Coordinates of N, CA and C in Angstrom, one line a residue:
M172 N -24.1 127.3 105.3 CA -24.0 126.5 106.5 C -23.1 125.3 106.3
T173 N -22.5 124.8 107.4 CA -21.6 123.6 107.2 C -22.1 122.4 107.9
I174 N -22.0 121.3 107.3 CA -22.3 120.0 107.9 C -21.0 119.3 108.3
S175 N -20.9 119.0 109.5 CA -19.7 118.3 110.0 C -19.9 116.8 110.0
I176 N -19.0 116.0 109.4 CA -19.1 114.6 109.3 C -17.8 114.0 109.7
T177 N -17.7 113.0 110.5 CA -16.5 112.4 110.9 C -15.6 112.2 109.7
G178 N -14.4 112.8 109.7 CA -13.4 112.7 108.6 C -13.4 113.9 107.7
G179 N -14.3 114.8 107.8 CA -14.3 115.9 106.9 C -15.5 116.8 107.0
T180 N -15.6 117.9 106.2 CA -16.8 118.8 106.3 C -17.3 119.0 104.9
F181 N -18.6 119.2 104.8 CA -19.3 119.4 103.5 C -20.3 120.6 103.7
S182 N -20.5 121.3 102.6 CA -21.5 122.4 102.6 C -22.9 121.8 102.5
G183 N -23.8 122.4 103.2 CA -25.2 121.9 103.2 C -26.1 122.9 104.0
G184 N -27.3 122.3 104.3 CA -28.3 123.2 104.9 C -28.4 123.1 106.4
M185 N -27.8 122.1 107.0 CA -27.8 122.0 108.5 C -26.6 121.3 109.0
Q186 N -26.4 121.4 110.3 CA -25.3 120.7 110.9 C -25.8 119.4 111.6
F187 N -25.0 118.4 111.4 CA -25.2 117.2 112.2 C -23.9 116.4 112.3
F188 N -23.9 115.4 113.1 CA -22.7 114.6 113.3 C -23.1 113.1 113.1
I189 N -22.3 112.4 112.3 CA -22.4 111.0 112.1 C -21.4 110.3 113.0
P190 N -21.8 109.5 114.0 CA -20.9 108.9 114.9 C -20.1 107.8 114.2
P191 N -18.9 107.4 114.8 CA -18.2 106.3 114.3 C -18.9 105.0 114.4
P192 N -18.6 104.0 113.6 CA -19.3 102.7 113.7 C -19.1 102.1 115.1
P193 N -20.0 101.2 115.5 CA -19.8 100.6 116.8 C -18.6 99.8 116.9
L194 N -18.1 99.6 118.1 CA -16.9 98.9 118.4 C -17.2 97.4 118.4
L195 N -17.0 96.7 117.3 CA -17.4 95.3 117.2 C -16.2 94.4 117.6
P196 N -16.6 93.4 118.4 CA -15.6 92.4 118.8 C -15.3 91.4 117.6
V197 N -14.2 90.7 117.7 CA -13.9 89.7 116.7 C -14.6 88.4 117.0
L198 N -15.1 88.3 118.3 CA -15.8 87.1 118.7 C -16.8 87.6 119.8
N199 N -18.0 87.1 119.7 CA -19.1 87.4 120.6 C -19.9 86.2 120.9
L200 N -19.5 85.4 121.9 CA -20.2 84.2 122.3 C -21.2 84.7 123.4
D201 N -22.4 84.9 123.0 CA -23.4 85.5 123.9 C -24.6 84.5 124.0
A202 N -24.9 84.0 125.2 CA -26.0 83.0 125.4 C -27.3 83.6 124.9
A203 N -27.4 85.0 124.9 CA -28.7 85.6 124.4 C -29.0 85.3 123.0
N204 N -28.0 84.9 122.2 CA -28.1 84.6 120.8 C -28.5 83.1 120.6
Y205 N -28.8 82.4 121.7 CA -29.1 81.0 121.6 C -30.4 80.7 122.3
S206 N -30.9 79.5 122.1 CA -32.0 78.9 122.9 C -31.7 77.5 123.3
A207 N -30.5 77.1 123.1 CA -30.0 75.8 123.6 C -28.5 75.8 123.5
V208 N -27.8 74.8 124.0 CA -26.4 74.7 123.9 C -26.0 74.7 122.5
P209 N -24.9 75.4 122.1 CA -24.5 75.4 120.7 C -24.3 74.0 120.1
T210 N -24.4 73.9 118.8 CA -24.1 72.6 118.1 C -22.6 72.5 118.0
N211 N -22.1 71.4 118.3 CA -20.7 71.1 118.1 C -20.2 71.4 116.7
G212 N -19.2 72.2 116.6 CA -18.6 72.5 115.2 C -19.3 73.6 114.5
S213 N -20.3 74.3 115.1 CA -21.0 75.4 114.5 C -20.2 76.7 114.6
T214 N -20.6 77.6 113.8 CA -20.0 79.0 113.9 C -20.7 79.7 115.0
I215 N -20.0 80.4 115.8 CA -20.6 81.2 116.9 C -21.6 82.1 116.4
A216 N -22.8 82.1 117.1 CA -24.0 82.9 116.6 C -23.9 84.4 117.0
G217 N -22.8 85.0 116.8 CA -22.6 86.4 117.1 C -21.6 87.0 116.1
T218 N -21.0 88.1 116.5 CA -19.9 88.7 115.7 C -18.8 87.7 115.5
G219 N -18.2 87.6 114.3 CA -17.1 86.8 114.0 C -17.4 85.5 113.3
T220 N -16.4 84.8 112.9 CA -16.5 83.6 112.2 C -15.9 82.4 112.9
F221 N -15.7 82.5 114.2 CA -15.0 81.4 114.9 C -16.0 80.2 115.2
V222 N -15.5 79.0 115.1 CA -16.2 77.8 115.4 C -16.2 77.5 116.9
I223 N -17.3 77.0 117.4 CA -17.3 76.5 118.8 C -17.4 75.0 118.9
N224 N -16.5 74.4 119.7 CA -16.5 73.0 119.9 C -17.1 72.7 121.2
V225 N -18.0 71.8 121.3 CA -18.8 71.5 122.5 C -18.5 70.0 122.9
A226 N -17.9 69.9 124.1 CA -17.8 68.6 124.7 C -18.8 68.5 125.8
N227 N -19.8 67.7 125.7 CA -20.9 67.7 126.6 C -21.6 66.3 126.7
P228 N -20.8 65.3 126.9 CA -21.3 63.9 126.8 C -22.3 63.5 127.9
T229 N -22.2 64.2 129.0 CA -23.0 63.7 130.2 C -24.5 63.9 130.1
P230 N -25.1 65.1 129.7 CA -24.5 66.4 129.6 C -24.6 67.2 130.9
R231 N -23.6 68.1 131.1 CA -23.6 68.9 132.3 C -23.8 70.4 131.9
I232 N -23.5 70.7 130.7 CA -23.6 72.1 130.2 C -25.1 72.3 129.7
S233 N -25.8 73.3 130.1 CA -27.1 73.6 129.6 C -27.3 75.0 129.3
W234 N -28.3 75.3 128.5 CA -28.7 76.7 128.3 C -29.9 77.0 129.2
N235 N -30.0 78.2 129.7 CA -31.1 78.7 130.6 C -31.5 80.1 130.2
S236 N -32.8 80.4 130.2 CA -33.3 81.7 129.8 C -33.1 82.8 130.8
A237 N -32.6 82.5 132.0 CA -32.3 83.5 133.0 C -31.4 84.6 132.4
N238 N -31.7 85.9 132.8 CA -30.8 87.0 132.4 C -30.7 87.1 130.9
G239 N -31.7 86.8 130.2 CA -31.7 86.9 128.7 C -31.0 85.7 128.0
G240 N -30.5 84.8 128.8 CA -29.8 83.6 128.3 C -28.4 83.4 128.9
V241 N -28.2 82.2 129.5 CA -26.9 81.9 130.1 C -26.5 80.5 129.7
F242 N -25.2 80.2 129.7 CA -24.7 78.9 129.6 C -24.4 78.5 131.1
R243 N -24.9 77.3 131.5 CA -24.9 76.9 132.9 C -24.2 75.5 133.0
V244 N -23.3 75.4 134.0 CA -22.8 74.1 134.4 C -23.2 73.8 135.8
T245 N -23.8 72.7 136.0 CA -24.0 72.2 137.4 C -23.5 70.8 137.4
T246 N -22.9 70.4 138.6 CA -22.2 69.1 138.8 C -21.2 69.0 137.7
A247 N -20.2 69.9 137.6 CA -19.2 69.9 136.6 C -18.4 68.6 136.6
S248 N -17.9 68.3 135.3 CA -17.1 67.1 135.2 C -15.9 67.5 134.3
T249 N -15.0 66.6 134.2 CA -13.7 66.8 133.5 C -13.9 66.7 131.9
T250 N -15.1 66.2 131.5 CA -15.3 66.0 130.1 C -16.4 67.0 129.5
N251 N -16.8 68.0 130.2 CA -17.8 68.9 129.7 C -17.2 70.3 129.7
F252 N -17.0 70.8 128.4 CA -16.4 72.2 128.3 C -16.7 72.7 126.9
L253 N -16.5 74.0 126.7 CA -16.6 74.6 125.4 C -15.2 75.2 125.0
T254 N -14.9 75.0 123.7 CA -13.6 75.6 123.2 C -13.9 76.5 122.0
F255 N -13.1 77.6 121.8 CA -13.4 78.5 120.7 C -12.3 79.6 120.7
G256 N -12.3 80.4 119.7 CA -11.6 81.6 119.7 C -10.2 81.6 119.0
P257 N -9.6 82.8 118.9 CA -8.4 83.0 118.1 C -7.1 82.5 118.9
D258 N -6.0 82.5 118.1 CA -4.7 82.3 118.7 C -4.1 83.6 118.9
Y259 N -4.1 84.1 120.1 CA -3.5 85.3 120.5 C -2.3 85.1 121.5
S260 N -1.5 84.1 121.1 CA -0.4 83.7 122.0 C 1.0 84.2 121.7
S261 N 1.0 85.2 120.7 CA 2.3 85.7 120.3 C 2.9 86.6 121.4
G262 N 2.1 87.2 122.2 CA 2.5 88.2 123.2 C 2.6 89.6 122.6
T263 N 2.5 89.7 121.3 CA 2.5 91.0 120.7 C 1.1 91.4 120.1
Q264 N 0.1 90.6 120.2 CA -1.2 90.9 119.8 C -2.0 91.6 120.8
A265 N -2.4 92.8 120.5 CA -3.2 93.6 121.5 C -4.6 92.9 121.5
F266 N -5.3 92.9 122.6 CA -6.6 92.3 122.7 C -7.3 92.7 124.0
T267 N -8.6 92.5 124.0 CA -9.4 92.6 125.3 C -10.3 91.4 125.3
V268 N -10.4 90.7 126.4 CA -11.5 89.7 126.6 C -12.4 90.2 127.7
G269 N -13.7 90.1 127.5 CA -14.7 90.5 128.4 C -15.7 89.4 128.7
M270 N -16.2 89.3 130.0 CA -17.0 88.2 130.3 C -18.0 88.7 131.4
A271 N -19.2 88.1 131.4 CA -20.2 88.2 132.5 C -20.4 86.8 133.0
Y272 N -20.2 86.7 134.3 CA -20.2 85.3 134.9 C -20.7 85.4 136.4
K273 N -21.1 84.2 136.8 CA -21.6 84.0 138.2 C -21.3 82.6 138.7
W274 N -20.7 82.6 139.8 CA -20.4 81.3 140.5 C -21.8 80.7 141.0
N275 N -21.9 79.4 140.9 CA -23.2 78.8 141.4 C -23.1 78.3 142.9
G276 N -21.9 78.6 143.5 CA -21.8 78.3 144.9 C -21.5 76.9 145.4
T277 N -21.3 76.0 144.4 CA -21.0 74.6 144.7 C -19.5 74.2 144.5
L278 N -19.2 74.0 143.3 CA -17.8 73.5 143.0 C -17.0 74.7 142.4
G279 N -15.9 75.0 143.1 CA -15.0 76.1 142.7 C -14.0 75.5 141.7
G280 N -13.6 76.3 140.7 CA -12.6 75.8 139.8 C -12.2 77.0 138.8
R281 N -11.6 76.6 137.7 CA -11.2 77.6 136.7 C -12.2 77.8 135.7
L282 N -12.6 79.1 135.4 CA -13.8 79.3 134.5 C -13.3 79.5 133.1
L283 N -12.7 80.6 132.7 CA -12.3 80.9 131.3 C -10.8 80.7 131.2
N284 N -10.3 79.8 130.4 CA -8.9 79.4 130.4 C -8.4 79.4 128.9
A285 N -7.1 79.3 128.8 CA -6.5 79.0 127.5 C -6.8 77.6 127.1
N286 N -7.0 77.3 125.8 CA -7.2 76.0 125.3 C -5.9 75.3 124.9
S287 N -4.9 75.5 125.8 CA -3.6 74.9 125.6 C -2.9 75.0 127.0
A288 N -1.8 74.2 127.1 CA -1.1 74.2 128.4 C -0.3 75.5 128.6
T289 N 0.2 76.1 127.5 CA 0.9 77.4 127.5 C 0.5 78.2 126.3
P290 N 0.4 79.5 126.4 CA 0.5 80.3 127.7 C -0.6 79.9 128.6
D291 N -0.4 80.2 129.9 CA -1.4 79.9 130.9 C -2.3 81.2 131.1
F292 N -3.6 81.0 130.9 CA -4.5 82.2 130.9 C -5.7 81.8 131.6
L293 N -6.2 82.7 132.5 CA -7.4 82.4 133.3 C -8.1 83.7 133.6
M294 N -9.4 83.6 133.5 CA -10.3 84.8 133.9 C -11.5 84.3 134.7
G295 N -11.9 85.2 135.6 CA -13.2 85.0 136.3 C -13.0 84.2 137.6
L296 N -13.1 82.9 137.6 CA -13.1 82.1 138.8 C -11.9 81.2 138.9
W297 N -11.5 80.9 140.1 CA -10.3 80.0 140.4 C -10.6 79.3 141.7
G298 N -10.5 78.0 141.6 CA -10.8 77.1 142.8 C -9.7 77.0 143.8
S299 N -9.2 78.1 144.3 CA -8.2 78.0 145.3 C -8.8 78.4 146.7
G300 N -8.6 77.5 147.6 CA -9.2 77.7 149.0 C -10.6 77.9 148.9
G301 N -11.4 77.1 148.2 CA -12.8 77.3 148.0 C -13.1 77.8 146.6
C302 N -13.3 79.1 146.4 CA -13.4 79.6 145.1 C -13.1 81.1 145.2
K303 N -12.3 81.6 144.3 CA -11.9 83.0 144.2 C -12.5 83.6 142.9
M304 N -12.8 84.9 142.9 CA -13.4 85.6 141.8 C -12.5 86.8 141.4
N305 N -12.9 87.5 140.4 CA -12.1 88.7 139.9 C -10.7 88.3 139.4
I306 N -10.6 87.1 138.9 CA -9.3 86.6 138.6 C -8.9 87.0 137.1
A307 N -7.7 87.6 137.0 CA -7.2 87.8 135.7 C -5.7 87.4 135.7
Y308 N -5.4 86.3 135.0 CA -4.1 85.7 135.0 C -3.6 85.4 133.6
G309 N -2.4 86.0 133.3 CA -1.8 85.7 132.0 C -0.3 85.4 132.2
D310 N -0.1 84.2 132.8 CA 1.3 83.8 133.3 C 1.7 84.6 134.5
A311 N 0.8 85.5 135.0 CA 1.0 86.2 136.3 C -0.4 86.8 136.6
F312 N -0.6 87.0 137.9 CA -1.9 87.6 138.3 C -1.8 89.1 138.0
V313 N -2.9 89.6 137.5 CA -3.1 91.1 137.3 C -4.3 91.5 138.1
G314 N -4.0 92.0 139.3 CA -5.1 92.3 140.3 C -5.0 91.2 141.4
S315 N -6.0 91.3 142.3 CA -6.0 90.4 143.4 C -6.3 88.9 143.0
S316 N -5.7 88.0 143.7 CA -6.0 86.6 143.6 C -6.7 86.0 144.8
A317 N -7.2 86.9 145.7 CA -7.7 86.5 147.0 C -9.1 86.9 147.3
D318 N -9.9 87.3 146.3 CA -11.3 87.7 146.5 C -12.2 86.5 146.6
T319 N -12.7 86.3 147.7 CA -13.6 85.1 147.9 C -14.8 85.3 147.0
A320 N -15.2 84.2 146.3 CA -16.3 84.3 145.3 C -17.6 84.3 146.1
D321 N -18.5 85.2 145.5 CA -19.9 85.1 145.9 C -20.8 84.6 144.8
T322 N -22.1 84.7 144.9 CA -22.9 84.2 143.8 C -23.7 85.3 143.1
A323 N -23.1 86.5 143.1 CA -23.7 87.6 142.3 C -23.1 87.6 140.9
W324 N -23.7 88.3 140.0 CA -23.2 88.5 138.7 C -22.0 89.5 138.7
H325 N -21.0 89.1 137.9 CA -19.8 89.9 137.9 C -19.4 90.1 136.4
F326 N -18.8 91.3 136.1 CA -18.2 91.6 134.8 C -16.7 91.7 135.0
I327 N -15.9 91.2 134.0 CA -14.5 91.3 134.0 C -14.0 91.6 132.6
W328 N -13.0 92.4 132.5 CA -12.3 92.7 131.2 C -10.8 92.5 131.5
F329 N -10.1 91.9 130.6 CA -8.7 91.7 130.7 C -8.0 92.1 129.4
T330 N -7.1 93.1 129.4 CA -6.6 93.7 128.2 C -5.1 93.5 128.1
N331 N -4.6 93.6 126.9 CA -3.2 93.5 126.6 C -2.8 94.5 125.5
T332 N -1.8 95.3 125.8 CA -1.4 96.3 124.8 C -0.7 95.7 123.6
G333 N -0.1 94.5 123.8 CA 0.7 93.9 122.8 C 2.1 94.4 122.8
S334 N 2.5 95.3 123.7 CA 3.8 95.9 123.7 C 4.4 95.8 125.1
A335 N 5.7 95.6 125.2 CA 6.3 95.5 126.5 C 6.1 96.7 127.4
G336 N 6.0 96.6 128.7 CA 5.8 97.7 129.5 C 5.2 97.3 130.9
A337 N 5.3 98.2 131.9 CA 4.8 97.9 133.2 C 3.3 97.7 133.2
S338 N 2.6 98.3 132.3 CA 1.2 98.2 132.2 C 0.7 97.5 130.9
K339 N 1.5 96.5 130.5 CA 1.1 95.8 129.3 C -0.3 95.1 129.5
A340 N -0.5 94.6 130.7 CA -1.8 93.9 131.1 C -2.6 94.8 132.0
K341 N -3.9 94.9 131.8 CA -4.8 95.6 132.7 C -6.0 94.7 133.0
S342 N -6.5 94.8 134.2 CA -7.8 94.1 134.5 C -8.8 95.2 135.0
Y343 N -10.1 94.9 134.7 CA -11.2 95.8 135.2 C -12.3 94.9 135.6
I344 N -13.0 95.3 136.7 CA -14.1 94.5 137.2 C -15.2 95.4 137.6
A345 N -16.4 94.8 137.6 CA -17.6 95.6 137.9 C -18.8 94.7 138.3
T346 N -19.7 95.3 139.1 CA -21.0 94.7 139.3 C -22.1 95.7 138.9
S347 N -22.6 96.4 139.9 CA -23.6 97.4 139.6 C -23.1 98.7 139.0
T348 N -21.8 99.0 139.4 CA -21.2 100.3 139.0 C -20.1 100.1 138.1
A349 N -20.0 100.9 137.0 CA -19.0 100.7 136.0 C -17.6 100.9 136.7
P350 N -16.6 100.3 136.2 CA -15.2 100.5 136.7 C -14.8 102.0 136.5
S351 N -14.1 102.5 137.4 CA -13.6 103.9 137.3 C -12.1 103.9 137.0
G352 N -11.5 102.7 137.0 CA -10.1 102.6 136.8 C -9.8 101.1 136.7
T353 N -8.5 100.8 136.6 CA -8.1 99.4 136.6 C -8.2 98.8 137.9
Y354 N -8.4 97.5 137.9 CA -8.4 96.6 139.1 C -6.9 96.2 139.4
G355 N -6.2 96.0 138.3 CA -4.8 95.6 138.4 C -4.1 95.9 137.1
T356 N -2.7 96.1 137.2 CA -1.9 96.2 136.0 C -0.7 95.3 136.2
G357 N -0.1 94.9 135.1 CA 1.1 94.1 135.2 C 1.9 94.1 133.9
A358 N 3.1 93.6 133.9 CA 4.0 93.6 132.8 C 3.8 92.3 132.0
T359 N 3.1 91.3 132.5 CA 3.0 90.0 131.9 C 1.6 89.7 131.5
N360 N 1.4 89.4 130.2 CA 0.1 88.8 129.7 C 0.5 88.2 128.3
N361 N 0.7 86.9 128.3 CA 1.2 86.3 127.1 C 0.1 85.7 126.2
G362 N -1.2 86.1 126.6 CA -2.3 85.7 125.8 C -2.8 84.3 125.9
F363 N -3.3 83.8 124.8 CA -3.9 82.4 124.8 C -4.0 81.9 123.4
N364 N -4.0 80.6 123.3 CA -4.1 79.9 122.0 C -5.5 79.2 122.1
G365 N -6.5 80.0 121.7 CA -7.9 79.5 121.9 C -8.3 79.6 123.3
L366 N -9.6 79.5 123.6 CA -10.2 79.7 124.9 C -11.0 78.4 125.3
R367 N -11.1 78.1 126.6 CA -11.8 77.0 127.1 C -12.7 77.4 128.3
L368 N -14.0 77.1 128.2 CA -14.9 77.5 129.3 C -15.2 76.2 130.2
F369 N -15.2 76.4 131.5 CA -15.6 75.5 132.5 C -14.6 74.4 132.9
G370 N -13.3 74.7 132.7 CA -12.2 73.8 133.1 C -10.9 74.2 132.5
R371 N -9.8 73.7 133.2 CA -8.5 74.0 132.7 C -8.1 72.9 131.7
F372 N -7.3 73.3 130.7 CA -6.9 72.4 129.6 C -6.0 71.3 130.2
S373 N -6.4 70.1 130.0 CA -5.5 68.9 130.2 C -5.0 68.3 128.9
N374 N -6.0 68.0 128.0 CA -5.8 67.6 126.6 C -7.0 67.9 125.8
S375 N -7.1 67.4 124.6 CA -8.2 67.8 123.7 C -9.6 67.2 124.2
T376 N -9.6 66.2 125.1 CA -10.8 65.6 125.5 C -11.1 65.8 127.0
T377 N -10.2 66.3 127.8 CA -10.3 66.4 129.2 C -9.8 67.7 129.8
S378 N -10.6 68.1 130.8 CA -10.2 69.3 131.6 C -9.8 68.9 133.0
S379 N -9.2 69.8 133.8 CA -9.1 69.7 135.2 C -9.6 70.9 135.8
E380 N -9.8 71.0 137.1 CA -10.2 72.1 137.9 C -11.5 72.7 137.3
Q381 N -12.5 71.8 137.0 CA -13.8 72.1 136.5 C -14.6 72.9 137.5
V382 N -15.6 73.6 137.0 CA -16.3 74.6 137.9 C -17.8 74.6 137.6
D383 N -18.6 74.8 138.6 CA -20.0 75.1 138.4 C -20.2 76.6 138.3
A384 N -20.8 77.1 137.2 CA -21.0 78.5 137.0 C -22.0 78.8 135.9
D385 N -22.4 80.0 135.9 CA -23.2 80.6 134.7 C -22.3 81.6 134.0
V386 N -22.4 81.6 132.7 CA -21.7 82.6 131.8 C -22.7 83.2 130.9
G387 N -22.8 84.5 130.9 CA -23.7 85.2 130.0 C -23.1 85.4 128.7
F388 N -21.8 85.9 128.6 CA -21.2 86.1 127.4 C -19.7 86.1 127.6
V389 N -19.0 85.8 126.5 CA -17.5 86.0 126.4 C -17.3 86.8 125.1
K390 N -16.6 87.9 125.1 CA -16.3 88.7 124.0 C -14.8 88.9 123.8
V391 N -14.3 89.0 122.6 CA -12.9 89.2 122.3 C -12.8 90.3 121.3
W392 N -11.9 91.3 121.6 CA -11.6 92.3 120.6 C -10.1 92.2 120.3
D393 N -9.8 92.6 119.1 CA -8.4 92.6 118.7 C -7.6 93.9 118.9
K394 N -8.0 94.5 120.0 CA -7.4 95.8 120.5 C -7.6 95.9 122.0
E395 N -6.8 96.8 122.6 CA -7.0 97.1 124.0 C -8.1 98.1 124.1
L396 N -9.2 97.8 124.8 CA -10.3 98.7 125.0 C -9.8 99.8 126.0
T397 N -10.3 101.0 125.8 CA -10.1 102.1 126.7 C -11.0 102.0 127.9
L398 N -10.8 102.7 128.9 CA -11.7 102.7 130.1 C -13.1 103.2 129.6
A399 N -13.1 104.2 128.8 CA -14.4 104.7 128.4 C -15.2 103.6 127.6
E400 N -14.5 102.9 126.8 CA -15.1 101.8 126.0 C -15.6 100.7 126.9
I401 N -14.9 100.4 127.9 CA -15.3 99.4 128.9 C -16.5 99.9 129.7
Q402 N -16.5 101.1 130.1 CA -17.7 101.7 130.8 C -18.9 101.6 129.9
A403 N -18.7 101.8 128.6 CA -19.9 101.7 127.7 C -20.4 100.3 127.6
E404 N -19.5 99.3 127.6 CA -19.9 97.9 127.6 C -20.7 97.6 128.8
H405 N -20.2 98.1 130.0 CA -21.0 97.9 131.2 C -22.4 98.5 131.1
A406 N -22.5 99.7 130.6 CA -23.8 100.3 130.5 C -24.7 99.5 129.6
T407 N -24.2 98.9 128.6 CA -25.0 98.1 127.7 C -25.6 96.9 128.4
Y408 N -24.8 96.2 129.3 CA -25.2 94.9 129.8 C -25.7 94.9 131.3
K409 N -25.5 96.0 132.0 CA -25.8 95.9 133.4 C -27.2 95.6 133.8
T410 N -28.2 96.1 133.0 CA -29.6 95.8 133.3 C -29.9 94.4 133.1
R411 N -29.4 93.8 132.1 CA -29.6 92.4 131.8 C -29.2 91.5 133.0
F412 N -28.2 91.9 133.7 CA -27.7 91.0 134.8 C -28.1 91.6 136.2
G413 N -29.2 92.3 136.2 CA -29.8 92.6 137.4 C -29.3 93.9 138.1
Y414 N -28.6 94.8 137.3 CA -28.1 96.0 137.9 C -28.7 97.2 137.2

């Protein structure tokens, strides 16, 4: 009898299959791994070795146990934000960023941004004409920039192949149902030099376009996830966020 194992075959007494290892992100900032706002300068309590910097002097950022754990901003200010993550600003680094988020219905602004002035990178919420959702922007919009934000939980993934082409950038969105295809594609996605939550980079101590919102997680992979891999991510998290 033959035993089939990923990568080869061996003789034995039964057949079985050993699946490939799970697809691990290089960064997994998940509020479910915390019981309070992270400590400034600490290593993120998930996959990866990245440090998180916490600017929260007021404080306006809090941790809440809803949905297994969320980072929440109410009455947003220009001096309350989180920064973390890799430098993927080369334009040739393949990556995927995934996020679960919810607008709180008060102050619209920019949710997940680059932690630098350039490249300009934005995901989730944008405070244009009130507040817009499903935003994926990497020096150009990938998908619609006109979806009026509601206060339900949303998932978004923004990918980059790292290679020039008409579909270098892809965005995917979901609520209760997994995405069945892209929400948008584009030739431009120049990445980001670190990430900033709850406001747009002005300088190291100040943001603009701050926003009131809940964030369940931000995950970064150093590859372009396939649609099937994104659907698997959705299946993993949808129940936690009420779906």
